[in-house]
C-alpha atoms as one frame of an Amber mdcrd trajectory, in Angstrom:
protein
   6.350  -9.858  32.412   9.629 -11.480  31.469  11.257 -10.181  28.311  11.371
 -13.683  26.812   7.608 -14.057  27.340   6.940 -10.747  25.586   9.218 -11.729
  22.702   7.356 -15.055  22.502   4.105 -13.030  22.254   5.643 -10.985  19.398
   6.540 -14.201  17.581   3.038 -15.626  17.996   1.421 -12.342  16.879   3.688
 -12.154  13.820   3.115 -15.813  13.043  -0.659 -15.471  13.167  -0.749 -12.341
  11.001   1.813 -13.812   8.601  -0.087 -17.079   8.250  -3.346 -15.205   7.640
  -1.713 -13.085   4.945   0.043 -16.023   3.255  -2.662 -18.670   3.462  -5.673
 -16.394   2.934  -4.404 -13.303   1.141  -7.790 -12.655  -0.450  -9.645 -12.934
   2.862  -7.083 -10.734   4.610  -7.528  -8.022   2.004 -11.306  -8.222   2.169
 -11.170  -7.915   5.966  -9.521  -4.529   5.495 -12.123  -3.550   2.907  -9.832
  -3.879  -0.128 -11.012  -5.487  -3.348  -8.987  -8.642  -3.766  -7.665  -8.659
  -7.316  -4.856 -11.102  -8.169  -2.125  -8.427  -7.932  -3.080  -7.400  -4.412
  -3.393 -11.033  -3.317   0.143 -11.792  -4.543   1.523  -8.787  -2.634  -0.374
  -9.797   0.500   1.027 -13.328   0.283   4.549 -11.932  -0.146   4.067  -9.796
   2.957   2.806 -12.895   4.763   6.095 -14.653   4.047   7.969 -11.608   5.383
   5.873 -11.606   8.561   6.428 -15.332   9.065  10.187 -14.945   8.581  10.320
 -12.099  11.107   8.207 -14.138  13.546  10.563 -17.119  13.158  13.589 -14.918
  13.818  11.956 -13.474  16.912  10.899 -16.936  18.091  14.406 -18.381  17.797
  16.072 -15.550  19.748  13.457 -15.266  22.488  15.706 -16.927  25.078  18.864
 -15.141  23.966  21.035 -14.107  26.884  22.669 -11.216  25.047  20.824  -8.034
  25.965  22.211  -6.399  22.830  20.446  -8.962  20.613  17.212  -8.598  22.572
  17.331  -4.801  22.275  17.888  -5.048  18.521  14.921  -7.399  18.099  12.690
  -5.146  20.218  13.764  -1.984  18.387  13.121  -3.589  15.001   9.740  -4.772
  16.247   8.892  -1.270  17.488   9.894   0.280  14.154   7.780  -2.248  12.263
   4.721  -1.893  14.496   4.751   1.884  15.008   5.866   2.597  11.461   3.116
   0.500   9.891   0.525   2.085  12.183   1.639   5.626  11.380   1.723   4.848
   7.656  -1.786   3.422   7.902  -3.047   6.431   9.891  -1.528   8.745   7.256
  -3.030   6.799   4.360  -6.522   6.830   5.852  -6.542  10.356   7.273  -4.513
  12.260   4.656  -4.452  10.203   1.467  -8.110   9.214   1.580  -7.568   5.447
   1.534 -10.665   3.760   2.973 -10.283   2.460   6.508 -12.818   0.236   8.208
 -13.237  -0.705  11.870 -10.953  -3.732  11.521  -8.200  -1.473  10.160  -8.482
   0.906  13.127  -8.482  -1.890  15.711  -5.478  -3.560  14.074  -3.558  -0.283
  13.691  -4.146   0.689  17.327  -3.101  -2.765  18.574   0.066  -2.601  16.445
   0.836   0.886  17.751   0.423  -0.235  21.365   2.572  -3.317  20.812   5.257
  -1.042  19.355   5.112   1.227  22.390   5.392  -1.788  24.699   8.452  -2.917
  22.723  10.047   0.496  23.302   9.183   0.343  27.005  10.737  -3.108  27.403
  13.805  -2.013  25.413  14.296   0.894  27.789  13.737  -1.367  30.783  16.350
  -3.919  29.749  18.730  -1.113  28.746  18.653   0.091  32.355  19.677  -3.396
  33.498  23.038  -3.011  31.750  23.994   0.214  33.521
């Protein structure tokens, strides 16, 4: 897979999750099994804007020729994906926060996407040597 295609996938994935969080914050929360009070909905919508902004950034640099820029985008993506998965795993397993099947599927997908980002970062890093 070409790096630009993978980065395009990251942008689409971030755009979909961001749009879901922004446009249907209550539904997104309920999907994860969280009661959707107004405070949580506002936070979810804020996070949706953040996801959409990150997706837009990734989308606009997908065809960047600078390998340094591509590595930075992929590393940031890996930190976001793996970090959010590990935080979620910790919260459910250690802190006792409820986690439903949708949470586990989403967390595993995010973790795998983060690992793929690391793999592609390492692959394009080898191209420069």
